[in-house]
mmCIF file of C-alpha atoms and ligand atoms in Angstrom:
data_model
loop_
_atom_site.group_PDB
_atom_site.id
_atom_site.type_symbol
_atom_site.label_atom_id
_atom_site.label_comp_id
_atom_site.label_asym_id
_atom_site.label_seq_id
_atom_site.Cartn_x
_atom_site.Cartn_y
_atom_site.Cartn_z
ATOM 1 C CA UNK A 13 110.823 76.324 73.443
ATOM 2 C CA UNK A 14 110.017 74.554 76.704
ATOM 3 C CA UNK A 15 107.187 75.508 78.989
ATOM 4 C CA UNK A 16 107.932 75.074 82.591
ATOM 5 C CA UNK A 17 105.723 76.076 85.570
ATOM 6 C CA UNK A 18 107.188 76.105 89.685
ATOM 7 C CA UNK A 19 104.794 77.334 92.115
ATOM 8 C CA UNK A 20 104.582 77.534 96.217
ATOM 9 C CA UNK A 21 102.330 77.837 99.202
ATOM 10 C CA UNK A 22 104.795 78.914 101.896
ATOM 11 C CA UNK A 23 107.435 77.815 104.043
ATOM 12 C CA UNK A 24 106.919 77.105 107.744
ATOM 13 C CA UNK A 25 106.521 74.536 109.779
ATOM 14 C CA UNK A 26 103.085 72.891 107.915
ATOM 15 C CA UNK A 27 100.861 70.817 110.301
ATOM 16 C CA UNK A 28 100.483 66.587 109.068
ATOM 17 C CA UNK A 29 96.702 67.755 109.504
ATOM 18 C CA UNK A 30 97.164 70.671 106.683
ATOM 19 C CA UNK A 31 99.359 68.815 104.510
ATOM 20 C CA UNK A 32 96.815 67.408 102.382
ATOM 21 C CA UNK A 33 95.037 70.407 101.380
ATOM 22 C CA UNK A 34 98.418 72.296 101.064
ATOM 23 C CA UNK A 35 99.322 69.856 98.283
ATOM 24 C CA UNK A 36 95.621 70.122 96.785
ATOM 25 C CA UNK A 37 95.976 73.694 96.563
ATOM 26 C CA UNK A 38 99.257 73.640 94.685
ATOM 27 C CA UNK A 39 98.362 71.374 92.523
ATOM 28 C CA UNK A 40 95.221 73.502 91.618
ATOM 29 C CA UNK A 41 97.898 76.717 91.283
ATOM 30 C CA UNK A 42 100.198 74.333 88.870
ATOM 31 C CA UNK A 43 96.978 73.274 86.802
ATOM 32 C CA UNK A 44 95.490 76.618 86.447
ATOM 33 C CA UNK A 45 99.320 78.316 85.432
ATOM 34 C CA UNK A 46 99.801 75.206 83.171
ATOM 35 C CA UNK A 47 96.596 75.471 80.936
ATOM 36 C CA UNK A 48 97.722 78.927 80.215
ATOM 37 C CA UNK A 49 100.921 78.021 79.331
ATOM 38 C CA UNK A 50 100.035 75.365 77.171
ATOM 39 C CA UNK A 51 97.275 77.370 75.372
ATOM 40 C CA UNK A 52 100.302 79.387 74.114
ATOM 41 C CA UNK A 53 99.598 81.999 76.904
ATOM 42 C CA UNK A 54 102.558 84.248 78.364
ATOM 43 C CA UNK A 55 104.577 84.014 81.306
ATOM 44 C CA UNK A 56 102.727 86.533 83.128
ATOM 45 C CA UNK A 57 99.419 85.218 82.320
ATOM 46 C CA UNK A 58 100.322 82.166 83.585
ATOM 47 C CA UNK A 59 101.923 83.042 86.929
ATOM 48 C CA UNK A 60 98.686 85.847 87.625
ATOM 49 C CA UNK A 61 96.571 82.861 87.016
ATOM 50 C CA UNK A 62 98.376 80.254 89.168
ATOM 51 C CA UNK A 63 98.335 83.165 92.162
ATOM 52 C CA UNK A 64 94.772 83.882 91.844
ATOM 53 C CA UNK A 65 94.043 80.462 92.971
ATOM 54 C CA UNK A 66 96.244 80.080 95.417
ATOM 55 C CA UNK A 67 95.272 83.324 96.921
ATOM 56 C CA UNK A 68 91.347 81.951 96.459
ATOM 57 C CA UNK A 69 92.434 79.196 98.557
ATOM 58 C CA UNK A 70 91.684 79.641 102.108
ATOM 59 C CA UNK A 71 94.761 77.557 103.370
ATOM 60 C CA UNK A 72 96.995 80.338 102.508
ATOM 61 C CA UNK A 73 98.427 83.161 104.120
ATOM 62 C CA UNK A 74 96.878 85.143 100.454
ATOM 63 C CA UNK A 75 94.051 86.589 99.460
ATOM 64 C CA UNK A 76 91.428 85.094 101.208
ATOM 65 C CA UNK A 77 92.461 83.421 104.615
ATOM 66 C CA UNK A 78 95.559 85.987 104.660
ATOM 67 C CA UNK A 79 97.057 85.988 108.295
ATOM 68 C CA UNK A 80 95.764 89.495 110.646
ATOM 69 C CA UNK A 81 98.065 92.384 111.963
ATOM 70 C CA UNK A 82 98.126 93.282 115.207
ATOM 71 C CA UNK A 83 94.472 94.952 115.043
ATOM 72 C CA UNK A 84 92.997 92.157 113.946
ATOM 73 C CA UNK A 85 92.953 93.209 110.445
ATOM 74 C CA UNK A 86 94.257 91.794 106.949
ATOM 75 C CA UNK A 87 96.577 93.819 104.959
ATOM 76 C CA UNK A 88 97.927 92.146 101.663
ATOM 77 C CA UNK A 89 101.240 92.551 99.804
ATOM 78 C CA UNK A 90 101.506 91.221 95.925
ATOM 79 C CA UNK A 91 103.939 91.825 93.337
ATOM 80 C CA UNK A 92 104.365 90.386 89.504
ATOM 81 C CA UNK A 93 107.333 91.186 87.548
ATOM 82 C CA UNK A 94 107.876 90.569 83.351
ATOM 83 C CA UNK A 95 111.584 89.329 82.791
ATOM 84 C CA UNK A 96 111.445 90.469 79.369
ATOM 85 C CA UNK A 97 111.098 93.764 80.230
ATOM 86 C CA UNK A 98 112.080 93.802 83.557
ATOM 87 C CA UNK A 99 108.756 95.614 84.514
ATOM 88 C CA UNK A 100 106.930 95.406 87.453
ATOM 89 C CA UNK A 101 104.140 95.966 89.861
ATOM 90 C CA UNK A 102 103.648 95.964 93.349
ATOM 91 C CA UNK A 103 100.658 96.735 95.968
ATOM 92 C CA UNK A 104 101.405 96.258 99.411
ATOM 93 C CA UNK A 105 99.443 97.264 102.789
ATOM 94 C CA UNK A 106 95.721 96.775 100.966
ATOM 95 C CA UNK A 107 93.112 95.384 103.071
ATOM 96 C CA UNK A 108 89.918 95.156 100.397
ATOM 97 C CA UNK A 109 90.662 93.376 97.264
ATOM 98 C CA UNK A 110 90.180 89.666 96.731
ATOM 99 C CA UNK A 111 93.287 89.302 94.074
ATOM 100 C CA UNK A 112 95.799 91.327 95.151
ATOM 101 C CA UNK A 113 97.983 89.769 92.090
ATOM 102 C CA UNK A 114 95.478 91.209 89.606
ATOM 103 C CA UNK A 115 95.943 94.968 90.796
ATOM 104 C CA UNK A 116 99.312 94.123 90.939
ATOM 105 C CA UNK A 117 98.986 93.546 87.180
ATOM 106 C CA UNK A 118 97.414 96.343 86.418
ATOM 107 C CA UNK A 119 100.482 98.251 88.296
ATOM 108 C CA UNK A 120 102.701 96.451 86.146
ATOM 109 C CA UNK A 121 100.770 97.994 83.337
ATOM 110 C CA UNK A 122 100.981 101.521 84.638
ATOM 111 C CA UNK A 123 103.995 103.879 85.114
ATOM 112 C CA UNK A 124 104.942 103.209 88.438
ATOM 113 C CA UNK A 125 105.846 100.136 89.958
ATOM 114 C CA UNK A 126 104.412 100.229 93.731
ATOM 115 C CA UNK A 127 101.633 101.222 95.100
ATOM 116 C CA UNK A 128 100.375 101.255 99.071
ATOM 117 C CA UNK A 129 97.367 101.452 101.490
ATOM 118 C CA UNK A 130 94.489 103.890 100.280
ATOM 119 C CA UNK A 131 96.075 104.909 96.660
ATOM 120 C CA UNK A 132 96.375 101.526 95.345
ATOM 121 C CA UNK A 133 92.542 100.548 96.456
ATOM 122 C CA UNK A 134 91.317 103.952 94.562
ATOM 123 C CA UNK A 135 93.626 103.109 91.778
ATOM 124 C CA UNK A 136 91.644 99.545 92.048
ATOM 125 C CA UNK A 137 88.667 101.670 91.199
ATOM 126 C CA UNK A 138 90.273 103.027 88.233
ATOM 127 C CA UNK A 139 90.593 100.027 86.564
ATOM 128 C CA UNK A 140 87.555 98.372 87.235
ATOM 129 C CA UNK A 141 88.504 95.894 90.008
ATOM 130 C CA UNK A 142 85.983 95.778 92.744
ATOM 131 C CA UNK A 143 86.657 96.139 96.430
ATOM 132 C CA UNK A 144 85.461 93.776 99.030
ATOM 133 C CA UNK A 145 84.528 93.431 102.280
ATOM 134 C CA UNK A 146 87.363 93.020 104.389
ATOM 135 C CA UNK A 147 85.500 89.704 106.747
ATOM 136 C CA UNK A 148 85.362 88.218 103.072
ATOM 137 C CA UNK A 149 88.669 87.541 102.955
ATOM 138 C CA UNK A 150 89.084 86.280 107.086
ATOM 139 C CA UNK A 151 88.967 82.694 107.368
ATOM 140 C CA UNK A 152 87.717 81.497 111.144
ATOM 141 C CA UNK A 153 91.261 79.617 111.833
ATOM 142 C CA UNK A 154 92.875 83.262 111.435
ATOM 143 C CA UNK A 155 90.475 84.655 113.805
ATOM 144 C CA UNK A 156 91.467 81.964 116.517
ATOM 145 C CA UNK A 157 95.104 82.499 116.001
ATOM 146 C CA UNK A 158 94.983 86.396 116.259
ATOM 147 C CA UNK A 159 93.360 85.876 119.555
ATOM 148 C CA UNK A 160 96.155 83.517 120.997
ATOM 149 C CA UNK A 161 98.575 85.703 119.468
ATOM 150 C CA UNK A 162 97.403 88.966 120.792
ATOM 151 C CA UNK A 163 96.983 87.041 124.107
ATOM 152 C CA UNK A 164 101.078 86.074 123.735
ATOM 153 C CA UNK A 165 101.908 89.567 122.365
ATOM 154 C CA UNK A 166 103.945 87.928 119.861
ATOM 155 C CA UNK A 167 105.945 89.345 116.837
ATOM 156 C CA UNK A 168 109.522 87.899 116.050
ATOM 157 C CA UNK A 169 110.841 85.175 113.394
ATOM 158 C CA UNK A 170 111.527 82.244 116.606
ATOM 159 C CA UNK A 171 107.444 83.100 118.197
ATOM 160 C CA UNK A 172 106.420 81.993 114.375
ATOM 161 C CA UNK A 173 108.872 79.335 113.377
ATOM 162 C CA UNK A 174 106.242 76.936 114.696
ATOM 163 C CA UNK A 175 102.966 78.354 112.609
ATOM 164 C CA UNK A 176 101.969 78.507 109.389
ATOM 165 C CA UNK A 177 102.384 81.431 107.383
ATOM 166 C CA UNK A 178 101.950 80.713 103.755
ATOM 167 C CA UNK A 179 102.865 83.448 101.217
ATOM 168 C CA UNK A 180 102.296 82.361 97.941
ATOM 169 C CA UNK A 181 104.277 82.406 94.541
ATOM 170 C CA UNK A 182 104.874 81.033 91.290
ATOM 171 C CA UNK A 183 107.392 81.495 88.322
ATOM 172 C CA UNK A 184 106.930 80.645 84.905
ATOM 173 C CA UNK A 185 108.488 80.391 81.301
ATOM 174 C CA UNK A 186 106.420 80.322 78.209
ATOM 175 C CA UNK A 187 107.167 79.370 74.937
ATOM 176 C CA UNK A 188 108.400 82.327 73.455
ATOM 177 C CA UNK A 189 111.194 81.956 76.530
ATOM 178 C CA UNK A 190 109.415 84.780 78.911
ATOM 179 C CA UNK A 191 110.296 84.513 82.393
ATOM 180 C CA UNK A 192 107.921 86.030 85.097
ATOM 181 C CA UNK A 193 107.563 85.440 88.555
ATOM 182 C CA UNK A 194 104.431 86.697 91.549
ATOM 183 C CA UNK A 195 104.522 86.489 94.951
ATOM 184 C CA UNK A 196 101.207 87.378 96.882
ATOM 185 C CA UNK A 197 100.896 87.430 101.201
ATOM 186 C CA UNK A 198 99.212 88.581 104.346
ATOM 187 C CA UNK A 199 102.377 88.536 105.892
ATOM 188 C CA UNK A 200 102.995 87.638 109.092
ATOM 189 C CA UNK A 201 100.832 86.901 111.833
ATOM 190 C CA UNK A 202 100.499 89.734 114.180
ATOM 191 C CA UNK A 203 102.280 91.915 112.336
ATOM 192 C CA UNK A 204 102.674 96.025 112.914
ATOM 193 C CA UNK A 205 99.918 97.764 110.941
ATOM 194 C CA UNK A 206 101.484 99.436 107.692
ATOM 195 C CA UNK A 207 103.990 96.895 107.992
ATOM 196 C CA UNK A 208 105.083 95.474 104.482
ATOM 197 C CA UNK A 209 107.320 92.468 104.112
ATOM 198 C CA UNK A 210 109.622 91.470 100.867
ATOM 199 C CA UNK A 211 106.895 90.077 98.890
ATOM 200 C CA UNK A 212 106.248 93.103 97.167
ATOM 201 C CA UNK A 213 109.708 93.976 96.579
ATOM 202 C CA UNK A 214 111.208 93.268 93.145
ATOM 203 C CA UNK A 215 114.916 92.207 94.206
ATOM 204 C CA UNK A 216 113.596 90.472 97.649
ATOM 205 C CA UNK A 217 110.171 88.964 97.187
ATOM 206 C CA UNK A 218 110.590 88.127 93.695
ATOM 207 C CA UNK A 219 112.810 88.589 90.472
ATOM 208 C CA UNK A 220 112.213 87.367 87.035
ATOM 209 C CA UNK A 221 115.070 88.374 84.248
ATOM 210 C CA UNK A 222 114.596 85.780 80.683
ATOM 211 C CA UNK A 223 118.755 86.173 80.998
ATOM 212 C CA UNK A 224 119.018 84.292 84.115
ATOM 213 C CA UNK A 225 115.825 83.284 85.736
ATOM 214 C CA UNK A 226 113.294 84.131 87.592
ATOM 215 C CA UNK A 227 112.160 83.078 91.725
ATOM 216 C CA UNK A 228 109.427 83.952 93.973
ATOM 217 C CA UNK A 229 110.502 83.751 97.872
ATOM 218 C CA UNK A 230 108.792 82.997 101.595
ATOM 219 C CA UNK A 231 109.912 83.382 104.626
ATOM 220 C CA UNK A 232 110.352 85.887 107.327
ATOM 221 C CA UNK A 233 110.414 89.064 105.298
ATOM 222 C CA UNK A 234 112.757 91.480 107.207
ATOM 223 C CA UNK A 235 115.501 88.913 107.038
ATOM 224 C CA UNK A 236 114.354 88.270 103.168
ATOM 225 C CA UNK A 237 114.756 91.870 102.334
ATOM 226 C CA UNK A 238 118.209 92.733 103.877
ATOM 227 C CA UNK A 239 119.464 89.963 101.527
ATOM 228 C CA UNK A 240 117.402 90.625 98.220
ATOM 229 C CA UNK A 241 116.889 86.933 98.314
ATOM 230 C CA UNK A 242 114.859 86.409 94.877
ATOM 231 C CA UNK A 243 117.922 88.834 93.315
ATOM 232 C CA UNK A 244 120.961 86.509 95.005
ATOM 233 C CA UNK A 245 119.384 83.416 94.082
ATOM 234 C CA UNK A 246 118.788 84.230 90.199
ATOM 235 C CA UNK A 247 122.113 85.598 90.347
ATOM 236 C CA UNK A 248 123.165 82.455 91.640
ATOM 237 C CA UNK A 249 121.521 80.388 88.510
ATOM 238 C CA UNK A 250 124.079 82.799 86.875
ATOM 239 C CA UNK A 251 126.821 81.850 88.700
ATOM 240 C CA UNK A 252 126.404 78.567 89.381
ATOM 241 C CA UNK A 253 124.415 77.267 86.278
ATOM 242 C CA UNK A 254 122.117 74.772 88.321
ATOM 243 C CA UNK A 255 118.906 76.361 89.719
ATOM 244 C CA UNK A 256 118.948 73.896 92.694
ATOM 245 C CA UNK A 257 122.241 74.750 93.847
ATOM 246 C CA UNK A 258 121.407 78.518 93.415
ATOM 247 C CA UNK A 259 118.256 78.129 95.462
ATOM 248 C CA UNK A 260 120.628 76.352 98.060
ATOM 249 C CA UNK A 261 123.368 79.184 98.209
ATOM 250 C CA UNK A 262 120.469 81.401 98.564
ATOM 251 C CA UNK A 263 118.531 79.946 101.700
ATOM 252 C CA UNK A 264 122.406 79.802 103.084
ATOM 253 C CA UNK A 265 123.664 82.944 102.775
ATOM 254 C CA UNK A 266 119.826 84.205 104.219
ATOM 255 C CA UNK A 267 120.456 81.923 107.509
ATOM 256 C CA UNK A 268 124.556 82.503 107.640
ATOM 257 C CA UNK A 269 124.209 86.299 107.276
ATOM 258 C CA UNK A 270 120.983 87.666 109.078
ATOM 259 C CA UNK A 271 119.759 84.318 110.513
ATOM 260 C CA UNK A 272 116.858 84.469 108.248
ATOM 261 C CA UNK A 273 114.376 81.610 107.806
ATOM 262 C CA UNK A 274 112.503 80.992 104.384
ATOM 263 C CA UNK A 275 112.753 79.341 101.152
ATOM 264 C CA UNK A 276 113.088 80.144 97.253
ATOM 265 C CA UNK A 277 111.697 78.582 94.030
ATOM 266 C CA UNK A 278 113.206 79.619 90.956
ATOM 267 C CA UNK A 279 113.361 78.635 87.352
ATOM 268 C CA UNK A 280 116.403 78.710 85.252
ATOM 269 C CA UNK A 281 116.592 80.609 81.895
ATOM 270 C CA UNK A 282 115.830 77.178 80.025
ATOM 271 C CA UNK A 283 112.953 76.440 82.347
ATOM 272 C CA UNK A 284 114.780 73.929 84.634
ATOM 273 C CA UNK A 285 113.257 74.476 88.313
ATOM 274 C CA UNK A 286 115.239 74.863 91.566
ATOM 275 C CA UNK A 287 114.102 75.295 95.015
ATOM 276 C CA UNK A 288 115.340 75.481 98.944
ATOM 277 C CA UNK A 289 114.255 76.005 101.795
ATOM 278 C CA UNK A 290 115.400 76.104 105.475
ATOM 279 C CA UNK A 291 112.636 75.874 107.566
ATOM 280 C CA UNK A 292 110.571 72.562 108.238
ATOM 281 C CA UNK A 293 108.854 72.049 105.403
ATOM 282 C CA UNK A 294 107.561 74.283 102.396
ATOM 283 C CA UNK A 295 104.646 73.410 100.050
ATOM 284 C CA UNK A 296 105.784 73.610 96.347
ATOM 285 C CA UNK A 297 104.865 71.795 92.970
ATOM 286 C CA UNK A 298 106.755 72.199 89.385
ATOM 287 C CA UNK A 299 105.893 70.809 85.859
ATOM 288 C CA UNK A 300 108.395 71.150 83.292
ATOM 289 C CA UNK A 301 107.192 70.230 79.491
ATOM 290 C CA UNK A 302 107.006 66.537 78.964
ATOM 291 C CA UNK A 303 107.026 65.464 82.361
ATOM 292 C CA UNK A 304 104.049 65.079 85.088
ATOM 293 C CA UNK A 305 103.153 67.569 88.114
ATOM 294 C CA UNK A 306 105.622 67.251 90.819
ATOM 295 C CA UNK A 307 104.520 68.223 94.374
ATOM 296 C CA UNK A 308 106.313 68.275 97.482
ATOM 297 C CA UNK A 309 106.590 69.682 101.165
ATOM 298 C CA UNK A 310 109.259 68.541 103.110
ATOM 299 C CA UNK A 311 112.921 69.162 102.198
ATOM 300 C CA UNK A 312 114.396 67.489 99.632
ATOM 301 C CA UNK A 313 117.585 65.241 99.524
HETATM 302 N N1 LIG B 429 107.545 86.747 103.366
HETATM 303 C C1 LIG B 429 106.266 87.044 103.923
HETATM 304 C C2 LIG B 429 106.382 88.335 104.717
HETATM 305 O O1 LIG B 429 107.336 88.501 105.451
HETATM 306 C C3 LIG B 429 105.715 85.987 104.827
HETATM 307 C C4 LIG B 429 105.918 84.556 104.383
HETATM 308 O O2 LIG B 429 106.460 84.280 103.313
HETATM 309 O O3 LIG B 429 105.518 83.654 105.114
HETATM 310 O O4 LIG B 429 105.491 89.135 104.634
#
């Protein structure tokens, strides 16, 4: 069986001056998923190990370096989900732990599938994952945006199409022919405290089924939500057999019916990788078995 591996660091607008360590860090998220994957390690092995160092990379809108709500403080959304079994687990609104995709995990694990605010930090406890400090995780760029921000009052999709918000996700198949898929955020920018965007929403922020495919999405979340993006788009592989043309009817029907902005990346069933996105650029990177790393940010023809 193939082993294939798609990962991404957000879609906005990127800077030129960010570019460079956008595509570093993706790389890094594709090398750490891939030596899991080719150790004979599952899906969701692979795809928590690709998000924990994307989220450990300060450039991203995850984990450390996460974006700040409107009081000027982080609160994290993560989800993983096992297209085997069609399990899943979700935290959303947490503010203290450096990997929000590992709790996530450990949700997975558990008998419920989400988890919020104060009960999924104590349940952090319970399985042995330590909290932080919550200045850990701010990065000093984040701090200088909040303050513009808050000086603009700013909250809506068209005050951020020009900023970088960079949710991150990955998808992978392993060689048994497991699908999973993780998507782990701060959000957005400014954002309403107890506010939680698609990320952490199977259907929306992510889907992973081994019968049609799995995707991880970005993008302005209450637009992402009202059209279960990551659950149209691996319908779409369905329907349309080509991952890249799903990802594309995706992104389409996000901007044609709510005037959403965003992008998907998916993987196919058979591990071939699709992707689209609609606003300016998005950072991604995919290896499929046999081939090299490919990494990329601005749209593709
Ligand atoms: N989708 C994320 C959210 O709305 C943000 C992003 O992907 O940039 O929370």
């Amino acid at each position: 069986m193939t082993i294939s591996l798609i990962v991404h660091g957000g879609a906005w607008e990127i800077p030129d001056a960010e570019v460079a360590e956008h595509r570093e860090g993706v790389e890094r998220g594709i090398a750490a998923g891939w030596a899991v994957l080719e150790a004979g390690g599952s899906a969701l092995d692979a795809v928590e190990a690709a998000v924990r160092v994307l989220e450990d990379a300060p450039i991203f809108d995850a984990g450390t370096g996460s974006v700040l709500n409107s009081d000027g403080n982080i609160e994290m959304d993560a989800a993983i989900m096992d297209g085997q079994t069609l399990r899943s687990g979700g935290v959303a609104a947490i503010s203290r732990i450096k990997n929000p995709i590992s709790l996530a995990r450990h949700v997975l694990d558990s008998d419920v599938v989400l988890l919020v605010g104060q009960g999924a930090e104590r349940f952090a406890e319970g399985v042995g994952i330590p909290r932080c400090q919550a200045e850990e995780l701010i990065v000093e760029r984040e701090r200088i945006r909040w303050a513009k921000i808050k000086a603009s009052g700013a909250r809506t999709q068209d005050a951020f199409m020009g900023q970088p918000h960079d949710t991150v996700g990955a998808v992978a198949l392993d060689q048994h022919g497991n699908i999973a898929a993780a998507t782990s955020t701060g959000g957005t920018p400014n954002k309403m405290p107890g506010r939680v965007g698609d990320s952490p929403l199977i259907g929306a922020g992510l889907y992973a089924d081994n019968q049609t495919g799995g995707g991880s999405s970005t993008g302005w979340g209450e637009s992402i939500i009202k059209v279960l993006l990551a659950k149209t788009a691996t319908d779409a592989i369905d329907r349309f057999g080509d991952p890249m043309i799903a990802a594309r009817h995706a992104v389409d029907l996000l901007h044609r019916r709510v005037g959403g902005y965003g992008g998907i990346i998916l993987l196919g069933s058979d591990g071939t990788p699709g992707l689209a996105f609609n606003t300016p650029r998005m950072a991604y990177g995919y290896r499929v078995q046999g081939g090299e790393t490919v990494v990329g940010i601005d749209p593709v023809v």
